[in-house]
PDB file of C-alpha atoms and ligand atoms in Angstrom:
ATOM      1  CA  UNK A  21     -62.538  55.239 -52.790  1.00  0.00           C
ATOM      2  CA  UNK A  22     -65.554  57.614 -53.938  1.00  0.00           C
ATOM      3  CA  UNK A  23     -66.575  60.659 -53.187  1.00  0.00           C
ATOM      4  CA  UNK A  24     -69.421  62.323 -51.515  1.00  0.00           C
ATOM      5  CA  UNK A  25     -70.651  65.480 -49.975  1.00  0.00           C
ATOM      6  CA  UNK A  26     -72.802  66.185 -47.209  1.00  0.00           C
ATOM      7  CA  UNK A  27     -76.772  67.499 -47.768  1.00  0.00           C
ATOM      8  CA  UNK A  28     -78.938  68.916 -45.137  1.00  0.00           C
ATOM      9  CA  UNK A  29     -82.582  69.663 -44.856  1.00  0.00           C
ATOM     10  CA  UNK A  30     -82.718  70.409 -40.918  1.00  0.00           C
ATOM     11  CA  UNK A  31     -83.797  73.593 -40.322  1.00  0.00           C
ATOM     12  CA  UNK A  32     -82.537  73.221 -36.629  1.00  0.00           C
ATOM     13  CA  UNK A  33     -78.949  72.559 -38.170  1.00  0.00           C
ATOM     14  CA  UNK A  34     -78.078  75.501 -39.496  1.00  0.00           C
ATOM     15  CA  UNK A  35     -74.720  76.284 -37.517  1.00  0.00           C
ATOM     16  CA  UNK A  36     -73.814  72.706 -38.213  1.00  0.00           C
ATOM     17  CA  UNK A  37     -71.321  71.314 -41.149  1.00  0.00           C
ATOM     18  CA  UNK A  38     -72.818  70.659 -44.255  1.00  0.00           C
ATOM     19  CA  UNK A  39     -72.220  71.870 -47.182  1.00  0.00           C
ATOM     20  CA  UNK A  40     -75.739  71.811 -49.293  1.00  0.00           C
ATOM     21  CA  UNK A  41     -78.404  73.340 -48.176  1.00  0.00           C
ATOM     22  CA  UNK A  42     -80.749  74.282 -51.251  1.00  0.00           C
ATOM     23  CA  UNK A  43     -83.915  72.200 -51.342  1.00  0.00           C
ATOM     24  CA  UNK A  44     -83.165  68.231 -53.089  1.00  0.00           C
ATOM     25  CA  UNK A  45     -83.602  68.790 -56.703  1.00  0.00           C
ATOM     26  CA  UNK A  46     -80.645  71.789 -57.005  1.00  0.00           C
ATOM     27  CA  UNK A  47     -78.754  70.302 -54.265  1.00  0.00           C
ATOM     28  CA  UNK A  48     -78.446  67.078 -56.020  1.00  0.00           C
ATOM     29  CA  UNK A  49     -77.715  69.012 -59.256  1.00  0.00           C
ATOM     30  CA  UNK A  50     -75.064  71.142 -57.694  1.00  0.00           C
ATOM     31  CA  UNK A  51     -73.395  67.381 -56.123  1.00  0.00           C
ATOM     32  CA  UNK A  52     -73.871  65.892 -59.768  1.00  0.00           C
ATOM     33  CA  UNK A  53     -71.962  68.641 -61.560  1.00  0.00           C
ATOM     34  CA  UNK A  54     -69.127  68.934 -59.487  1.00  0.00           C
ATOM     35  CA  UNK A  55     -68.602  65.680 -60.057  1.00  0.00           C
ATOM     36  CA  UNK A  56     -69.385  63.734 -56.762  1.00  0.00           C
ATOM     37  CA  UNK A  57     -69.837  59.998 -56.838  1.00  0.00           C
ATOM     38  CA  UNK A  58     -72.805  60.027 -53.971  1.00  0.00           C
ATOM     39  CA  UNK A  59     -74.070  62.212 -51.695  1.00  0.00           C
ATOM     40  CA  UNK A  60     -74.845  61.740 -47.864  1.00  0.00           C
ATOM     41  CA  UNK A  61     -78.317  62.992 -46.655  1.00  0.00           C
ATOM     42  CA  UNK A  62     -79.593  64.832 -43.046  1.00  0.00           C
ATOM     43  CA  UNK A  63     -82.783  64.797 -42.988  1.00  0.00           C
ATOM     44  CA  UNK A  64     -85.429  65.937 -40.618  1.00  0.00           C
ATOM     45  CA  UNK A  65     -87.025  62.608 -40.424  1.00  0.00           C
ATOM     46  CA  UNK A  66     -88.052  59.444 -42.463  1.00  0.00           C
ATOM     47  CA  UNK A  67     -90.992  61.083 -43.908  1.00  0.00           C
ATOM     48  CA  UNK A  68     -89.339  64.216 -45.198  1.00  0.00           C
ATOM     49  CA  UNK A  69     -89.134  63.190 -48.967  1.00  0.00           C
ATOM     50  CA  UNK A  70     -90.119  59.592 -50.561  1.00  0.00           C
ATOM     51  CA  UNK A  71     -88.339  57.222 -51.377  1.00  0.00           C
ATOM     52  CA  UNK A  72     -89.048  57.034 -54.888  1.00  0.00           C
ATOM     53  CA  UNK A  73     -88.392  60.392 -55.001  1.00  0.00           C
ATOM     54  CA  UNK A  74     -84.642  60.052 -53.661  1.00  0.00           C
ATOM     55  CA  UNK A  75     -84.560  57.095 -56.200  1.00  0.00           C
ATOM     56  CA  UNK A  76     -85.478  59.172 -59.211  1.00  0.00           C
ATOM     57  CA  UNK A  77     -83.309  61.881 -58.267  1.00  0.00           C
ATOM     58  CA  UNK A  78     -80.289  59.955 -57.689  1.00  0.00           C
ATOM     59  CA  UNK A  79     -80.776  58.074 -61.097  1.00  0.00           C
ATOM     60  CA  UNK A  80     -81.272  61.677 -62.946  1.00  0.00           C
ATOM     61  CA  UNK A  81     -78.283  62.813 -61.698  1.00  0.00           C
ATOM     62  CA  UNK A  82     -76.194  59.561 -61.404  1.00  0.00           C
ATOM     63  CA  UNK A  83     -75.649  59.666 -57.551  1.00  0.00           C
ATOM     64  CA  UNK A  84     -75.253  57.127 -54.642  1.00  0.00           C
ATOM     65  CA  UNK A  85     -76.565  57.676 -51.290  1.00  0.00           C
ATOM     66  CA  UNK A  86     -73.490  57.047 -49.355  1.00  0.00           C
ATOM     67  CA  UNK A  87     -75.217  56.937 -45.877  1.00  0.00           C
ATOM     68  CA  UNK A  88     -78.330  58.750 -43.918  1.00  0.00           C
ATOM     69  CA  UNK A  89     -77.652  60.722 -40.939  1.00  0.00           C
ATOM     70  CA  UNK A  90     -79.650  60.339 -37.308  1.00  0.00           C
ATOM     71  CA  UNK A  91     -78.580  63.486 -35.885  1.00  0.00           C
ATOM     72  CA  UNK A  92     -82.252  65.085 -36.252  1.00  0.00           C
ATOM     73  CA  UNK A  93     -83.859  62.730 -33.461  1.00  0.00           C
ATOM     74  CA  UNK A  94     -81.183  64.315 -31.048  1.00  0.00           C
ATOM     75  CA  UNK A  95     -81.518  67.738 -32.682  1.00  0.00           C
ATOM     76  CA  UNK A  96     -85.205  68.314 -32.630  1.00  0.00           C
ATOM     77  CA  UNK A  97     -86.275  65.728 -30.615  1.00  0.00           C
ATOM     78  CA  UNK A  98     -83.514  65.569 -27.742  1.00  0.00           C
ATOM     79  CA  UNK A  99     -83.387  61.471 -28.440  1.00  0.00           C
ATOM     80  CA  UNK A 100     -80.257  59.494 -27.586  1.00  0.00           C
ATOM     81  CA  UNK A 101     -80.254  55.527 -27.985  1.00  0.00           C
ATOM     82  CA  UNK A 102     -78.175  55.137 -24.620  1.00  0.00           C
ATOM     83  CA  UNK A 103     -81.099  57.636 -22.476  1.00  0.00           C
ATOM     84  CA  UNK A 104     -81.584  55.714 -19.404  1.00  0.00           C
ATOM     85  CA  UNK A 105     -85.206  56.236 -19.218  1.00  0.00           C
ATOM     86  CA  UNK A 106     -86.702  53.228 -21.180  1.00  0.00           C
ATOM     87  CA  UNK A 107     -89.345  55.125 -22.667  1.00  0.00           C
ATOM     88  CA  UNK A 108     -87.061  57.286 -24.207  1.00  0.00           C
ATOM     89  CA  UNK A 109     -84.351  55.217 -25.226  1.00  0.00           C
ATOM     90  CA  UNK A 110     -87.432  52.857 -27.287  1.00  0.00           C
ATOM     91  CA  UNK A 111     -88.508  56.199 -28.986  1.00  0.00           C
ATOM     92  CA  UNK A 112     -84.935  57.001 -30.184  1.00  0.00           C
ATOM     93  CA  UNK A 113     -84.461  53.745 -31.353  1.00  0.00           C
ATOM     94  CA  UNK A 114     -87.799  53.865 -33.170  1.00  0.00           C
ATOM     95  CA  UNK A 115     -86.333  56.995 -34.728  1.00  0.00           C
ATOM     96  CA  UNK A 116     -83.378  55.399 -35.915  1.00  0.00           C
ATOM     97  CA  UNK A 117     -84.809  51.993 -37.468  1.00  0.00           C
ATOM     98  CA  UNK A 118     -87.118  54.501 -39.203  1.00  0.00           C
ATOM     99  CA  UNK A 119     -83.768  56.147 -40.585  1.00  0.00           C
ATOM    100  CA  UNK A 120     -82.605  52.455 -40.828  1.00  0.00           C
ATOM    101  CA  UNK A 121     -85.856  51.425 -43.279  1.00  0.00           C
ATOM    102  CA  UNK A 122     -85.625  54.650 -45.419  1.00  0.00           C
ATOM    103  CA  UNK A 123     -82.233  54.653 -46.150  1.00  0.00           C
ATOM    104  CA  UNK A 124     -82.196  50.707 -46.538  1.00  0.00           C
ATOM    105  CA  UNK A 125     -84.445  51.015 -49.244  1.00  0.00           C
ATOM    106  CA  UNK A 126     -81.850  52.839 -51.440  1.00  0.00           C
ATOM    107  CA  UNK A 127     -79.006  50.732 -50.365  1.00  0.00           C
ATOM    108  CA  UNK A 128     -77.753  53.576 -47.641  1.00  0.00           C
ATOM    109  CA  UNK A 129     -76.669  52.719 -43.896  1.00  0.00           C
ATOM    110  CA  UNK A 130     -77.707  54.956 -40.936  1.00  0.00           C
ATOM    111  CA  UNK A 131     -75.405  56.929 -39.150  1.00  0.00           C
ATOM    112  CA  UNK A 132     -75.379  56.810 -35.305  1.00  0.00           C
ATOM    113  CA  UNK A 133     -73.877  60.163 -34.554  1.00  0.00           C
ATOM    114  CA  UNK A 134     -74.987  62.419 -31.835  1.00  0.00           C
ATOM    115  CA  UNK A 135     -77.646  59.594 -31.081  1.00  0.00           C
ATOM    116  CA  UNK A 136     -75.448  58.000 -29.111  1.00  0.00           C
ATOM    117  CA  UNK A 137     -75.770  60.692 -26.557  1.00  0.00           C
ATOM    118  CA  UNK A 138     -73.287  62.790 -24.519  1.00  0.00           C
ATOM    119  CA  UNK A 139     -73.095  60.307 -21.663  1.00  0.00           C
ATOM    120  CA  UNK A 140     -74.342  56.536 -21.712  1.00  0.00           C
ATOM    121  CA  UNK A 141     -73.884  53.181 -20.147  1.00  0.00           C
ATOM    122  CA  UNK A 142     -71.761  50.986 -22.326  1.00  0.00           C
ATOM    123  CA  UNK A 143     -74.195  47.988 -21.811  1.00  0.00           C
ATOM    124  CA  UNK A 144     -76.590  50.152 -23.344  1.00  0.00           C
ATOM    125  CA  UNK A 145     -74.834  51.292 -26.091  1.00  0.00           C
ATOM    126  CA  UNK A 146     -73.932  47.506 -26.651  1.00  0.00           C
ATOM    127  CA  UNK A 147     -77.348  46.304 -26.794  1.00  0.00           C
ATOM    128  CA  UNK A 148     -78.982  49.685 -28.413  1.00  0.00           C
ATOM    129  CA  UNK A 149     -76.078  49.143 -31.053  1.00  0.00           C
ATOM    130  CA  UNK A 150     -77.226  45.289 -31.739  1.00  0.00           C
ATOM    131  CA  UNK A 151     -80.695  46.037 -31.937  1.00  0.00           C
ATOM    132  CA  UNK A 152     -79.588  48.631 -34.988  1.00  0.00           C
ATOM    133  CA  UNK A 153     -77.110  46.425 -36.489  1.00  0.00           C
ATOM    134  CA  UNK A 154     -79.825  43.693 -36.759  1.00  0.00           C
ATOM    135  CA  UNK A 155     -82.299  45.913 -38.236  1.00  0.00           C
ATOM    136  CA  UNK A 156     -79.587  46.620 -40.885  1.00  0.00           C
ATOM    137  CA  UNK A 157     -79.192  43.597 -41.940  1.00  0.00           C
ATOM    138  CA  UNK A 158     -82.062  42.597 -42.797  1.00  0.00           C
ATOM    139  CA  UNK A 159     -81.309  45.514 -45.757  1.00  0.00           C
ATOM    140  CA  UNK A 160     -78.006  43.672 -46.302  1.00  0.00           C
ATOM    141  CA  UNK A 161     -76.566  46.939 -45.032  1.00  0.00           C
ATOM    142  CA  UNK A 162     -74.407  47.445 -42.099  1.00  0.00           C
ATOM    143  CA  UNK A 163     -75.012  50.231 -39.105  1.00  0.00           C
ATOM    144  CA  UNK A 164     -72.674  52.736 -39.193  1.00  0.00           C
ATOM    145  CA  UNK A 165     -71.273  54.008 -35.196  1.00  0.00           C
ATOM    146  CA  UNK A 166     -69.171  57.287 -35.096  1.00  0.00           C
ATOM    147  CA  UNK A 167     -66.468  58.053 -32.331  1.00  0.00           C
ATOM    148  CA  UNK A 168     -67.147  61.491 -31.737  1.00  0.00           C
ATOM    149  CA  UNK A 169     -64.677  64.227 -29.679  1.00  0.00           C
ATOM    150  CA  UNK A 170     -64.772  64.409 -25.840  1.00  0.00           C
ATOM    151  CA  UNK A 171     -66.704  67.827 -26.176  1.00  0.00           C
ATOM    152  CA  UNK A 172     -69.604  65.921 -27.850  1.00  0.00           C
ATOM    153  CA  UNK A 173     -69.579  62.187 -26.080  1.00  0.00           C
ATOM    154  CA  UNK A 174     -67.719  60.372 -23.427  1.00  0.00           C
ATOM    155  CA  UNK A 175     -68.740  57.255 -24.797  1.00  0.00           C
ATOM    156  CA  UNK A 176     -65.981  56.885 -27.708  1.00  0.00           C
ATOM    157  CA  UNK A 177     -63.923  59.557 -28.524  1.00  0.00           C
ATOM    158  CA  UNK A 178     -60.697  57.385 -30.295  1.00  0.00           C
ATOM    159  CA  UNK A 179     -61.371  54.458 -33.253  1.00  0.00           C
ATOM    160  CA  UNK A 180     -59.108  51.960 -31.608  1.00  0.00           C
ATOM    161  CA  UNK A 181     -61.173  51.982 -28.534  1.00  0.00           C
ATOM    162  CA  UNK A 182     -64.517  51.527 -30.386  1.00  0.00           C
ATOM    163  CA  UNK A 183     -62.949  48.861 -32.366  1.00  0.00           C
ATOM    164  CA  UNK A 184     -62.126  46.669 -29.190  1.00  0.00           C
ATOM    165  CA  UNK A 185     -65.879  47.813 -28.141  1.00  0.00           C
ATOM    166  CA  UNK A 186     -67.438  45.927 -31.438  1.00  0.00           C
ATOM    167  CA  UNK A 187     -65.013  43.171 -30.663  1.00  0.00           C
ATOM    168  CA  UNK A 188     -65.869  42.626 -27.491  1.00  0.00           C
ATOM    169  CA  UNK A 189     -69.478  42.633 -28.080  1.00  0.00           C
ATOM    170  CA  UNK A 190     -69.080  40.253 -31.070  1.00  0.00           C
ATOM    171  CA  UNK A 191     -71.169  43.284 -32.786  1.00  0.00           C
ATOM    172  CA  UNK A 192     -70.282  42.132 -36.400  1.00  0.00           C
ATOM    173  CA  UNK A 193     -72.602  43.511 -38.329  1.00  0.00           C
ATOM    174  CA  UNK A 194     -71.471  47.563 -36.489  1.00  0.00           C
ATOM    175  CA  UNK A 195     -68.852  49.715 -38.815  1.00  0.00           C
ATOM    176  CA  UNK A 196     -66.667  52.455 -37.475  1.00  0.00           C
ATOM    177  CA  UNK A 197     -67.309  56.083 -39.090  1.00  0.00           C
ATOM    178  CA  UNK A 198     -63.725  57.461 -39.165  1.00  0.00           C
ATOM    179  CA  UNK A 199     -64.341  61.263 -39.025  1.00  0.00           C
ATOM    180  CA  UNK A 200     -61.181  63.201 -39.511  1.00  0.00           C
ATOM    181  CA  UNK A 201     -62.269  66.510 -37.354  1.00  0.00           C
ATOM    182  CA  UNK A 202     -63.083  64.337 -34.505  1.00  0.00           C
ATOM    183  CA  UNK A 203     -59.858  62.280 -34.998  1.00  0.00           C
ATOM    184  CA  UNK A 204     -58.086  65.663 -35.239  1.00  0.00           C
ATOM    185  CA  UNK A 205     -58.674  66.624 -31.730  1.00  0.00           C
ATOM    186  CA  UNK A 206     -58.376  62.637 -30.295  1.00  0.00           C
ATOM    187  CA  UNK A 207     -55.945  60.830 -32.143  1.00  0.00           C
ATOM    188  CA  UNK A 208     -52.106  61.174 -31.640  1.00  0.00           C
ATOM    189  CA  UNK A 209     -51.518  60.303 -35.323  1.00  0.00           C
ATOM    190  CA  UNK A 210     -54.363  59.869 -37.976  1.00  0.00           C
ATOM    191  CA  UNK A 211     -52.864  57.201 -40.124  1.00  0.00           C
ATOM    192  CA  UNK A 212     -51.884  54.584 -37.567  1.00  0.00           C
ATOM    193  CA  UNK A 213     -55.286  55.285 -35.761  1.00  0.00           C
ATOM    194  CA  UNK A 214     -56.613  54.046 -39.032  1.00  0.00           C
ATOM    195  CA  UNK A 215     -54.257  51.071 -40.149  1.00  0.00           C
ATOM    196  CA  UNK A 216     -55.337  49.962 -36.116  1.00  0.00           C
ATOM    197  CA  UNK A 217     -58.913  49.906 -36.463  1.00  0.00           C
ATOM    198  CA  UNK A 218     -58.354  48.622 -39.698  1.00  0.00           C
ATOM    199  CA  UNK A 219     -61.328  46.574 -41.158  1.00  0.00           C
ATOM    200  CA  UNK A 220     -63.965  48.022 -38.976  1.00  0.00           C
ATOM    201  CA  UNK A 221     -63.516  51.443 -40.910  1.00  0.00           C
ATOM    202  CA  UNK A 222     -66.829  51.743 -43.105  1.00  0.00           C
ATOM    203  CA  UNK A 223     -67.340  55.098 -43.678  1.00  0.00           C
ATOM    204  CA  UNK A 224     -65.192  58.101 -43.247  1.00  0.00           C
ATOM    205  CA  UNK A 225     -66.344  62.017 -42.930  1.00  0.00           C
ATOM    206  CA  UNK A 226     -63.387  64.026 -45.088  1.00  0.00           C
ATOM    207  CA  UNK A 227     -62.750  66.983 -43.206  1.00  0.00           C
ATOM    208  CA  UNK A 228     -59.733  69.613 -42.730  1.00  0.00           C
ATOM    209  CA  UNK A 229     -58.666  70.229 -39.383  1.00  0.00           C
ATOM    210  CA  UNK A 230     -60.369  73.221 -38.314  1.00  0.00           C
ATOM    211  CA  UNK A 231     -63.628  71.399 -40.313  1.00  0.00           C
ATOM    212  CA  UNK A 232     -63.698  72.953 -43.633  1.00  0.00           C
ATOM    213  CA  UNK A 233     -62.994  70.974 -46.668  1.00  0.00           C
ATOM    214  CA  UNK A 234     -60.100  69.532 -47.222  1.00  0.00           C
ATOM    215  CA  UNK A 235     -57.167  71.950 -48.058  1.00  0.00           C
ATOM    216  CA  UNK A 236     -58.578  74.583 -45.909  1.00  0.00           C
ATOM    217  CA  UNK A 237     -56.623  73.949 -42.328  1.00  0.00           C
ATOM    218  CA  UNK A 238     -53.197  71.756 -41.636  1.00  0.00           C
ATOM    219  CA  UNK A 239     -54.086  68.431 -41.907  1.00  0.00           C
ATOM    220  CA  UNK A 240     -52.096  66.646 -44.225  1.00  0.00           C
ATOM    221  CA  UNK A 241     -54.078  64.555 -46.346  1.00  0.00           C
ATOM    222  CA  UNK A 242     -51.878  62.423 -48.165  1.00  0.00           C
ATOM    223  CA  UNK A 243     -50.792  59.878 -45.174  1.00  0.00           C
ATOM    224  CA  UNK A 244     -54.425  59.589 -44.762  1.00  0.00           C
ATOM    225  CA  UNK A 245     -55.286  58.410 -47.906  1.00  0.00           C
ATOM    226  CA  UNK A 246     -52.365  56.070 -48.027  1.00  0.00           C
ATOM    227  CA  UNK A 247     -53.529  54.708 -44.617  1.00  0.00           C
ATOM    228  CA  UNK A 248     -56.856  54.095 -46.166  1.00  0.00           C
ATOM    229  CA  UNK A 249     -55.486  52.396 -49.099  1.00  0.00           C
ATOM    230  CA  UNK A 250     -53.739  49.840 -47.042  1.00  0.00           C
ATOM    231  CA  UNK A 251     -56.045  48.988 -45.175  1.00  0.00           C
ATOM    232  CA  UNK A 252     -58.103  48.477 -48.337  1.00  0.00           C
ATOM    233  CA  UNK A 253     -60.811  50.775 -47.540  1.00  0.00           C
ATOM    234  CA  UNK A 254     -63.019  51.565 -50.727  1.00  0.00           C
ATOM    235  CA  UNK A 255     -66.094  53.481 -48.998  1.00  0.00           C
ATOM    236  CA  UNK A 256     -66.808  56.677 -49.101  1.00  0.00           C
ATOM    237  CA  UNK A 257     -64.820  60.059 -48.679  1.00  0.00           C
ATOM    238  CA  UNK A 258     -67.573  62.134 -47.277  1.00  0.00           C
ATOM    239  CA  UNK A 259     -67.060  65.906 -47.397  1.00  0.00           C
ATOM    240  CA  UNK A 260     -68.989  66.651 -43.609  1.00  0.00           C
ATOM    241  CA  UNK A 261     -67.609  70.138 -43.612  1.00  0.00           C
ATOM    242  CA  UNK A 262     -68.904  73.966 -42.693  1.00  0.00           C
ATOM    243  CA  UNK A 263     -69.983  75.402 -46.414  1.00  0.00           C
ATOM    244  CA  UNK A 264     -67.083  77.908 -45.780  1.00  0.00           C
ATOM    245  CA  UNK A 265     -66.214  80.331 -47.929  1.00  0.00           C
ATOM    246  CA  UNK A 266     -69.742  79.170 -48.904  1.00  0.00           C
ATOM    247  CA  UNK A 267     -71.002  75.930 -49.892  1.00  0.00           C
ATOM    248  CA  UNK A 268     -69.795  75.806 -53.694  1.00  0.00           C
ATOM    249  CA  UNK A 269     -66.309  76.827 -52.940  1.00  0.00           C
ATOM    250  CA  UNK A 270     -66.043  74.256 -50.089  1.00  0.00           C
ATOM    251  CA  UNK A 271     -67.478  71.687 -52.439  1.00  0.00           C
ATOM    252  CA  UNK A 272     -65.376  72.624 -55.356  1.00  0.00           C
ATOM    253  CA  UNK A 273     -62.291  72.671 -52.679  1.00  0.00           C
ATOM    254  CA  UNK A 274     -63.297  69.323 -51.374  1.00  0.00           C
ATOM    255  CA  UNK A 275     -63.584  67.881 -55.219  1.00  0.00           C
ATOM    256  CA  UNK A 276     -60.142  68.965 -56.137  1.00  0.00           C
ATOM    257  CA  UNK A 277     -58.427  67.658 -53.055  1.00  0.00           C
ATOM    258  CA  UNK A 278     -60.045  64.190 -53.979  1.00  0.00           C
ATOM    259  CA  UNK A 279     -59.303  64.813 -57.382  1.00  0.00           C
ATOM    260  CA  UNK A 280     -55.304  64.883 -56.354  1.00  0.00           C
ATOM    261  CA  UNK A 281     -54.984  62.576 -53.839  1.00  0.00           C
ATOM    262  CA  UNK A 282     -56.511  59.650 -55.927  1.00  0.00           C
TER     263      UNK A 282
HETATM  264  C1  LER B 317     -71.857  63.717 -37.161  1.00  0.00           C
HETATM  265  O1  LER B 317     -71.366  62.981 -38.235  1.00  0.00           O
HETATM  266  C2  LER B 317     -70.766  64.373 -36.426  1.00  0.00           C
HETATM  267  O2  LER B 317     -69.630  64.303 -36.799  1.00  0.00           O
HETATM  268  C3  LER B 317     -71.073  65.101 -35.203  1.00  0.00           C
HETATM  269  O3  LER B 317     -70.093  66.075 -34.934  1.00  0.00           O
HETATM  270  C4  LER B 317     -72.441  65.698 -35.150  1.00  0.00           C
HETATM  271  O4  LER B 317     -72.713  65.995 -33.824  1.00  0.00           O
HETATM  272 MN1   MN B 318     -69.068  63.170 -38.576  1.00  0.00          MN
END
């Protein structure tokens, strides 16, 4: 497993949880010297920075991308990939192939967070979902889908059920985004949520229970891990925490719990 922590440039996610928040070139630098194998990038758009420039930045510090969030087309643009109104729903999934094509170029899958909306037709999702996975692939990356908690989607709120989703829908190419907070409030036990789903886990957001990094609340980390292990998961451990004390100490906090558990 590697490690990564989370990097925002949104302006309009400021109360959110991520822990860097200087502009690129120091917040890579702070990520590099605490020792992180990647880091995972929110970003205002596709346009925000180049691609070459995430390229040379990641080779001067010796980072991965480990994925590339989507939240900013529902933050500042109020965009959701299930919207029942065509002509939205085409705009947010412009948005996201646009996240799709940047982050492909550097090897990192999309995330389909808060996208997915608050509410949504399951068809939808289905066929939103393919649309995303396809444009993935043609990267040779997969699409990354993230059961959220009830307070921010009815759509999935527990892995096992968005597992049988991807099943159903033969949606291959779709991985689940085990994040801890949200499995916090919806699982009944966090390892055996993650031996079920099992294979489909691609990514997984490495958070304490009350959302700081891990260490910080009452979840105990070390069935997690070992869950994770046998289910041969070798992705990413992706601190997607609130910078608390402040963002140093949470990343510093998050590096050491890694550090221990592997
Ligand atoms: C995004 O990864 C996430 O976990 C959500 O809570 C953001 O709305
Ligand atoms: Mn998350």
């Amino acid at each position: 497993m590697k490690s990564a922590i989370t990097l925002s440039q949104v302006p309009e996610a400021l109360a959110g949880p991520f822990v860097l928040r200087t502009p690129l070139p120091e917040a890579f630098a702070t990520a590099a010297a605490i020792g992180f194998d990647a880091v995972e990038l929110f970003l205002p758009g596709p346009d925000f920075v180049s691609v070459d420039e995430v390229k040379s930045l990641a080779a001067a510090h010796r980072l991965a991308i480990a994925a590339v969030g989507t939240g900013a087309g529902m933050l500042r643009h109020g965009l959701s990939i299930t919207d029942p109104t065509e002509e939205k729903r085409v705009a947010a999934l412009e948005f996201v192939f646009s996240m799709i094509d940047f982050g492909g170029q550097f090897g990192a899958p999309a995330i389909l967070g808060s996208m997915q909306g608050k509410t949504g037709d399951l068809d939808i999702l289905a066929a939103s979902l393919r649309r995303c996975a396809d444009r993935a692939a043609r990267h040779g990356i997969p699409f990354i889908y993230e059961p959220l908690n009830r307070y921010e989607t009815s759509l999935f709120n527990r892995l096992a059920d968005a597992a049988k989703f991807l099943d159903h829908h033969d949606l291959k190419n779709v991985v689940l985004l085990a994040d801890l907070f949200h499995m916090n409030i919806e699982e009944r036990d966090l390892p055996s949520a993650i031996r079920e789903a099992g294979k489909h886990i691609g990514h997984v957001h490495f958070a304490d229970s009350n959302r700081q990094a891990m260490g910080f609340g009452h979840t105990a980390p070390q069935p997690i891990i070992a869950a994770l292990q046998e289910i041969q998961y070798t992705g990413y451990l992706s601190a997607e925490i609130f910078p608390l004390p402040d963002p140093e100490s949470a990343a510093r906090q998050t590096m050491l719990s890694i550090r221990s558990l592997i």
